[in-house]
Amino acid sequence: MGRAAFFVIQPITTAPTKQSTPMPGKQDLSETEIRSRYITKALEKAGWKLNQIREEYYFTDGPIRVGNEFTVRGKALFADYVLFHPNQPNLPIAVIEAKDNNHTLDAGIQQALKYADILDTLFAYSSNGDGFLEHDRSRTVPPAQRELTLDAFPSPDELWQRYITAKDLDPAAQAIVQQDYFFERGGRMPRYYQRIAINRTVEAIAKGQNRALLVMATGTGKTYTAFQIMWRLWRSRRAKRILFLADRHVLIDQAKNNDFRHFGNAMVKIDGRTVEKSYEVYLALYQSVSGTEEERNIYKQFSPDFFDLVIVDECHRGSARADSAWREILEYFGSAVQIGLTATPKETADTSNIDYFGEPVYTYSLKQGIQDGFLAPYKVIRVRLEQDEEGYTPAEGEVDRYGYALPQQHFVDSDMDKLLVIDERTRTVARRITEYLKKTNRFHKTIVFCEDIDHAARMRRALIDENLDLFTEDNRYIMRIVGEDTTGKQELDNFINPEERYPVIATTSKLLSTGVDAQTCHLIVLDQNINSMTEFKQIIGRGTRIREDFGKRYFTIMDFRNATRLFRDPTFDGEPVQVMEIGPDDEIDLTNPESTDATTDTETSTDGTTNGSGQRPFVGIIEDDQEDQKRRKFYIDGQPADILTEHVQYIDAHGNLVTQSFEQVSRKNVLAIYQTLDDFLQHWNAADRKDAIIAELLDQGILLDQLQDKIGQDLDPFDLICHIAFDQPPVPRSERARNVQKRDIYTQHGDTARRVLAALLDKYAEEGIHLIELAQDQSTAGVVFQMPPFNQIGRPIEIVKAFGGRDLYFATLRQLENEIYRKA
């Protein structure tokens, strides 16, 4: 249905003269009009071309708020203007925030500075159409701010000269920095944080820095970022020959076949014992060029100065260790610029990315990615089992299932499935996983992280018992995918492919914890003791991708081992901190989870193939249980393993994980906006549009539809908030509508007006306040009156006339809204 114009009754007059309709003053103009009439024109007059000016520049997608099983997106951030480098359309230089002329010149400067900080621009401006307030973020001494007239806005050349002076870029560095990104029509465009990562890295190298570290959360496009860095340095001839190193075939092949394909015939993958030196871009596994003891000199077929640039993917792995064979490769090519990429920089007493690569050039965290709406948020279901909580002490002389005597010791939760196996415990975990999937979607991809390959096999059997119907339809519904199981490994590609239905549930130990791009993983189950922060981050990263086209907007973590305690660790999502050497007289904090990091850097292939040199390539963490064979496990039957407690945790509006009910989280979020009931009532009553307050609540993670569902009554958002946050008795919409019908507002009008009011109240009782607000808006009221039953009452002009004219019509609808929210 098309939007109808609202019909306004006016007295018949003679044609107005030019003098009788004066042009509005500047203070009567909207912000949009101020922008078009004054700010944009001032920029064009200063020499800025339209392709350098991005107006209403959206740079986030808006956070996804998660409640029960529903989600809503919050507001995306945008700047009124972002100005880009004259010859580099991916280098933002300035941000401008506009206000209407009823604001002061500096009214938008704080917002401009906030966005300039996020977008990494040097210059921030505020304008109300009278001029500009400039803040030069490169200045460390006053005056950083100055007022400019509309005619005095800096030209592109002037801002660029100030930029290169502040950045200390000589002509050679400028040529590198001005090298554009790779772009193809209809192709991928970089997100704001990728631009920052790319630009900062290229700029640092252009200025002579020879090592750099980029820390970017899983799912934020490290490979694409690496490609654009390589492309710009290659095209500018700063890096004529490039080596890209990774530790898994899948990472090399994905890069080669996707982002890196644009290098064309200049690129080759090192895949044998001899190498051809006529290429410019080389992709290789660490293990392919280091190999076994007798083959470790493959990389030495290149001269030490052959490469100008070496990029190390997942550099938290072997290259982080000073004594590793992988480090030897980097040290051999020590004259090359070297860039490390990781989501989880490793900083322990003997392993340090920062020690080698230096402080990160840029960090984009999981928390920021979720807040921006680029990464999937999560909710946590923490389940504690009786045996885990209380432990188990064998009776004297007790033997296990196979007749082995149980040691006289108290087994605690960390011993479960490592030293002591209680089959009923495994069945309880499998039953709880299945209950959750049956409640949500039994075909949501699920990864169950187990203690070892034996535990993964037992968990698979228990899950089959709980899901025999779907397993009978296709035995790939549940699969164990571990390094020692060829059949399971062959299904890995199908598991991570969003287009493939099977496998659905994968039980594993280490193989899926890192580098596996499981884009549609909805459920991550932790039934593994995790003490390494690096490993924990990598596991959580398996679920952080958003695929809205496949219904994936968030994921759930079901934790049976209290591993999610690591979310509370300040290092979980903070800046990486280098671990300093500890002297003999220094105090040692034995509570540091990294001190018990048992994760091995030994790797094994996911496909069982060799790397062309006869050496089996490494791909995932090894699933070898030789240690288990040395360490006796005890299997006992007949012991109950009931669920003792279960808590659900949500991410609140500030990105913190809180252990509260959904209603408690909503209450907390409301009270963060409105401290008292009077404060809320004042804002509600003063708002011209209630929709604006509702939108603000949604943006803060208060999912009104879910609150409605939990309470089970048809409540207005007003009553939902009053009830949840301020303990007021809920009043259903139908009751509010009946209360209004008893009041004087009905008796003041004739039959036609009363029919309109009655219809609006009926719509309110059924759907809420939204339609009444549309009917109050001059731009949308005509649309409302084309809907039934209003179109059966009369034409818009007749409805307005029934209320006594336009002004009385709008006044009556405002009165109607006030009556709805009036106390009984």
Short mmCIF file of C-alpha atoms in Angstrom, two decimals, residues 336-591:
data_model
loop_
_atom_site.label_atom_id
_atom_site.label_comp_id
_atom_site.label_asym_id
_atom_site.label_seq_id
_atom_site.Cartn_x
_atom_site.Cartn_y
_atom_site.Cartn_z
CA ALA A 336 62.51 -9.27 5.86
CA VAL A 337 59.64 -7.32 7.35
CA GLN A 338 57.70 -9.82 9.47
CA ILE A 339 54.04 -9.55 10.47
CA GLY A 340 52.33 -11.83 12.98
CA LEU A 341 48.57 -12.45 12.85
CA THR A 342 46.63 -14.00 15.71
CA ALA A 343 43.35 -13.89 17.57
CA THR A 344 45.04 -15.06 20.76
CA PRO A 345 48.58 -13.78 21.29
CA LYS A 346 50.50 -16.13 23.50
CA GLU A 347 52.18 -14.56 26.49
CA THR A 348 53.57 -17.05 28.99
CA ALA A 349 56.85 -17.28 30.84
CA ASP A 350 58.61 -19.03 27.93
CA THR A 351 56.42 -18.13 24.95
CA SER A 352 55.83 -14.56 23.77
CA ASN A 353 54.51 -13.04 20.57
CA ILE A 354 55.17 -9.53 21.90
CA ASP A 355 58.77 -10.36 22.73
CA TYR A 356 59.35 -11.23 19.06
CA PHE A 357 56.94 -9.04 17.07
CA GLY A 358 56.59 -6.11 19.47
CA GLU A 359 53.48 -4.47 20.88
CA PRO A 360 50.40 -4.93 18.68
CA VAL A 361 49.99 -2.35 15.94
CA TYR A 362 46.24 -2.82 16.38
CA THR A 363 43.92 -4.94 18.50
CA TYR A 364 40.31 -5.69 17.64
CA SER A 365 38.78 -7.75 20.41
CA LEU A 366 35.91 -10.21 20.59
CA LYS A 367 34.05 -7.84 22.91
CA GLN A 368 34.36 -4.96 20.44
CA GLY A 369 33.35 -7.18 17.55
CA ILE A 370 30.19 -8.21 19.40
CA GLN A 371 29.41 -4.62 20.39
CA ASP A 372 29.83 -3.49 16.77
CA GLY A 373 27.55 -6.29 15.56
CA PHE A 374 30.17 -8.01 13.39
CA LEU A 375 30.55 -11.03 15.69
CA ALA A 376 27.91 -13.26 17.21
CA PRO A 377 27.15 -12.75 20.90
CA TYR A 378 26.74 -15.74 23.17
CA LYS A 379 24.80 -16.89 26.14
CA VAL A 380 26.17 -19.39 28.63
CA ILE A 381 24.40 -22.30 30.28
CA ARG A 382 26.51 -23.44 33.22
CA VAL A 383 25.66 -26.94 34.41
CA ARG A 384 27.14 -28.52 37.52
CA LEU A 385 26.84 -32.28 38.02
CA GLU A 386 26.60 -33.95 41.39
CA GLN A 387 29.75 -36.04 40.99
CA ASP A 388 31.75 -33.03 39.76
CA GLU A 389 30.66 -30.93 42.71
CA GLU A 390 31.10 -33.56 45.43
CA GLY A 391 33.84 -35.70 43.91
CA TYR A 392 34.15 -39.44 44.42
CA THR A 393 36.02 -41.52 47.02
CA PRO A 394 36.16 -45.28 46.33
CA ALA A 395 35.31 -47.73 49.08
CA GLU A 396 38.17 -49.76 50.44
CA GLY A 397 38.89 -52.67 48.12
CA GLU A 398 36.64 -51.34 45.36
CA VAL A 399 37.52 -52.41 41.83
CA ASP A 400 36.47 -50.91 38.53
CA ARG A 401 34.55 -52.53 35.64
CA TYR A 402 37.64 -54.40 34.48
CA GLY A 403 38.73 -55.63 37.90
CA TYR A 404 41.43 -53.02 38.59
CA ALA A 405 41.67 -51.86 42.19
CA LEU A 406 40.72 -48.20 42.61
CA PRO A 407 43.32 -46.14 44.45
CA GLN A 408 42.33 -44.83 47.85
CA GLN A 409 42.06 -41.18 46.92
CA HIS A 410 39.39 -38.56 46.49
CA PHE A 411 38.69 -37.93 42.79
CA VAL A 412 37.70 -34.31 42.05
CA ASP A 413 36.01 -32.74 39.01
CA SER A 414 39.28 -32.30 37.10
CA ASP A 415 39.84 -36.09 37.33
CA MET A 416 36.55 -36.95 35.60
CA ASP A 417 37.15 -38.67 32.24
CA LYS A 418 40.88 -38.18 32.69
CA LEU A 419 41.48 -40.60 35.57
CA LEU A 420 37.98 -41.68 36.52
CA VAL A 421 35.24 -42.55 34.03
CA ILE A 422 31.62 -42.58 35.23
CA ASP A 423 29.46 -43.66 32.33
CA GLU A 424 26.31 -42.22 33.85
CA ARG A 425 27.99 -38.83 33.90
CA THR A 426 28.57 -39.04 30.13
CA ARG A 427 24.95 -40.08 29.60
CA THR A 428 23.71 -37.15 31.70
CA VAL A 429 25.73 -34.68 29.62
CA ALA A 430 24.48 -36.24 26.38
CA ARG A 431 20.89 -36.11 27.66
CA ARG A 432 21.17 -32.40 28.56
CA ILE A 433 22.69 -31.54 25.17
CA THR A 434 19.87 -33.37 23.42
CA GLU A 435 17.19 -31.65 25.53
CA TYR A 436 18.59 -28.28 24.51
CA LEU A 437 18.70 -29.17 20.81
CA LYS A 438 15.16 -30.54 20.91
CA LYS A 439 14.01 -27.27 22.44
CA THR A 440 15.82 -25.16 19.85
CA ASN A 441 16.78 -26.95 16.61
CA ARG A 442 18.11 -30.48 16.33
CA PHE A 443 19.99 -29.59 13.16
CA HIS A 444 21.99 -26.74 14.66
CA LYS A 445 25.68 -27.53 14.23
CA THR A 446 27.18 -28.51 17.60
CA ILE A 447 30.75 -29.14 18.77
CA VAL A 448 31.28 -31.14 21.99
CA PHE A 449 34.80 -30.68 23.39
CA CYS A 450 35.86 -33.72 25.41
CA GLU A 451 38.91 -34.61 27.54
CA ASP A 452 40.52 -36.96 25.02
CA ILE A 453 39.70 -39.22 22.07
CA ASP A 454 38.39 -41.98 24.35
CA HIS A 455 35.99 -39.53 25.99
CA ALA A 456 34.95 -38.24 22.54
CA ALA A 457 34.13 -41.81 21.48
CA ARG A 458 32.06 -42.49 24.60
CA MET A 459 30.26 -39.15 24.23
CA ARG A 460 29.40 -40.04 20.64
CA ARG A 461 27.86 -43.34 21.74
CA ALA A 462 25.84 -41.62 24.47
CA LEU A 463 24.55 -38.99 22.02
CA ILE A 464 23.57 -41.70 19.55
CA ASP A 465 21.46 -43.35 22.26
CA GLU A 466 19.69 -40.03 22.91
CA ASN A 467 19.17 -39.27 19.19
CA LEU A 468 18.64 -42.70 17.72
CA ASP A 469 15.83 -41.49 15.45
CA LEU A 470 17.99 -38.98 13.56
CA PHE A 471 21.06 -41.22 13.68
CA THR A 472 19.03 -43.98 12.03
CA GLU A 473 18.05 -41.60 9.22
CA ASP A 474 21.70 -40.73 8.57
CA ASN A 475 24.59 -42.09 10.66
CA ARG A 476 26.55 -38.91 9.98
CA TYR A 477 24.21 -37.00 12.29
CA ILE A 478 26.72 -37.58 15.11
CA MET A 479 30.42 -38.08 14.36
CA ARG A 480 33.65 -38.17 16.28
CA ILE A 481 36.10 -35.87 14.50
CA VAL A 482 39.57 -36.38 15.96
CA GLY A 483 43.09 -36.66 14.59
CA GLU A 484 43.21 -40.46 14.88
CA ASP A 485 39.87 -41.17 13.16
CA THR A 486 40.20 -41.06 9.38
CA THR A 487 36.46 -41.46 8.75
CA GLY A 488 35.60 -38.57 11.04
CA LYS A 489 38.30 -36.33 9.60
CA GLN A 490 36.97 -36.92 6.11
CA GLU A 491 33.69 -35.32 7.23
CA LEU A 492 35.34 -32.19 8.63
CA ASP A 493 34.82 -30.16 5.45
CA ASN A 494 31.14 -31.16 5.39
CA PHE A 495 30.75 -30.21 9.04
CA ILE A 496 32.04 -26.68 8.51
CA ASN A 497 30.23 -26.17 5.19
CA PRO A 498 27.02 -24.20 5.84
CA GLU A 499 25.41 -25.80 2.79
CA GLU A 500 25.89 -29.36 4.09
CA ARG A 501 23.34 -30.76 6.56
CA TYR A 502 25.57 -33.52 7.96
CA PRO A 503 27.40 -34.00 10.25
CA VAL A 504 25.36 -32.07 12.82
CA ILE A 505 27.02 -32.97 16.13
CA ALA A 506 30.80 -33.40 16.31
CA THR A 507 32.54 -34.81 19.37
CA THR A 508 36.23 -33.91 19.53
CA SER A 509 39.10 -33.15 21.86
CA LYS A 510 41.59 -30.74 20.29
CA LEU A 511 41.13 -31.01 16.54
CA LEU A 512 38.30 -28.46 16.22
CA SER A 513 39.64 -26.02 18.79
CA THR A 514 41.57 -23.80 16.40
CA GLY A 515 41.58 -22.71 12.77
CA VAL A 516 38.31 -24.43 11.85
CA ASP A 517 35.87 -22.01 10.26
CA ALA A 518 32.61 -23.45 11.63
CA GLN A 519 30.46 -20.55 10.48
CA THR A 520 27.08 -22.01 11.46
CA CYS A 521 28.06 -23.55 14.79
CA HIS A 522 25.18 -22.70 17.15
CA LEU A 523 26.18 -24.73 20.22
CA ILE A 524 29.59 -25.24 21.83
CA VAL A 525 29.65 -27.80 24.65
CA LEU A 526 32.55 -27.70 27.09
CA ASP A 527 33.06 -31.05 28.82
CA GLN A 528 36.80 -30.58 28.97
CA ASN A 529 39.02 -29.08 31.65
CA ILE A 530 40.47 -25.90 30.17
CA ASN A 531 43.18 -23.96 31.97
CA SER A 532 44.81 -22.21 29.02
CA MET A 533 43.37 -18.81 28.15
CA THR A 534 44.70 -19.18 24.62
CA GLU A 535 42.92 -22.49 24.13
CA PHE A 536 39.73 -21.13 25.70
CA LYS A 537 39.67 -18.14 23.33
CA GLN A 538 40.27 -20.38 20.35
CA ILE A 539 37.40 -22.69 21.33
CA ILE A 540 35.00 -19.79 21.87
CA GLY A 541 36.06 -18.46 18.47
CA ARG A 542 34.45 -21.47 16.79
CA GLY A 543 31.04 -19.89 17.37
CA THR A 544 31.60 -16.19 16.81
CA ARG A 545 30.74 -15.94 13.12
CA ILE A 546 27.38 -14.48 12.11
CA ARG A 547 25.52 -16.07 9.21
CA GLU A 548 22.10 -14.45 9.15
CA ASP A 549 21.37 -16.13 5.82
CA PHE A 550 21.48 -19.43 7.72
CA GLY A 551 19.67 -18.15 10.81
CA LYS A 552 22.88 -17.78 12.85
CA ARG A 553 22.89 -14.57 14.90
CA TYR A 554 24.24 -15.86 18.21
CA PHE A 555 25.55 -19.05 19.77
CA THR A 556 25.22 -20.86 23.07
CA ILE A 557 27.98 -22.23 25.29
CA MET A 558 26.95 -25.16 27.48
CA ASP A 559 29.61 -25.54 30.16
CA PHE A 560 29.88 -28.68 32.31
CA ARG A 561 33.42 -28.01 33.60
CA ASN A 562 33.32 -24.43 34.88
CA ALA A 563 35.60 -23.46 31.99
CA THR A 564 33.61 -20.26 31.46
CA ARG A 565 35.08 -18.94 34.70
CA LEU A 566 37.78 -17.66 32.32
CA PHE A 567 35.32 -15.07 31.02
CA ARG A 568 35.82 -13.33 34.37
CA ASP A 569 39.59 -13.22 33.93
CA PRO A 570 40.65 -9.65 33.01
CA THR A 571 42.98 -11.08 30.35
CA PHE A 572 40.10 -12.73 28.46
CA ASP A 573 39.32 -9.73 26.30
CA GLY A 574 41.89 -7.19 27.29
CA GLU A 575 45.05 -6.03 25.60
CA PRO A 576 47.75 -8.73 25.43
CA VAL A 577 50.25 -8.27 28.23
CA GLN A 578 53.79 -9.54 27.93
CA VAL A 579 54.90 -11.94 30.66
CA MET A 580 58.16 -10.72 32.11
CA GLU A 581 61.00 -12.94 33.21
CA ILE A 582 60.70 -13.88 36.88
CA GLY A 583 63.80 -13.78 39.02
CA PRO A 584 64.57 -16.14 41.88
CA ASP A 585 63.54 -13.53 44.44
CA ASP A 586 60.27 -12.57 42.74
CA GLU A 587 56.90 -13.73 43.99
CA ILE A 588 55.15 -16.17 41.66
CA ASP A 589 51.38 -16.20 41.23
CA LEU A 590 50.52 -19.88 41.01
CA THR A 591 46.88 -19.05 40.28
#
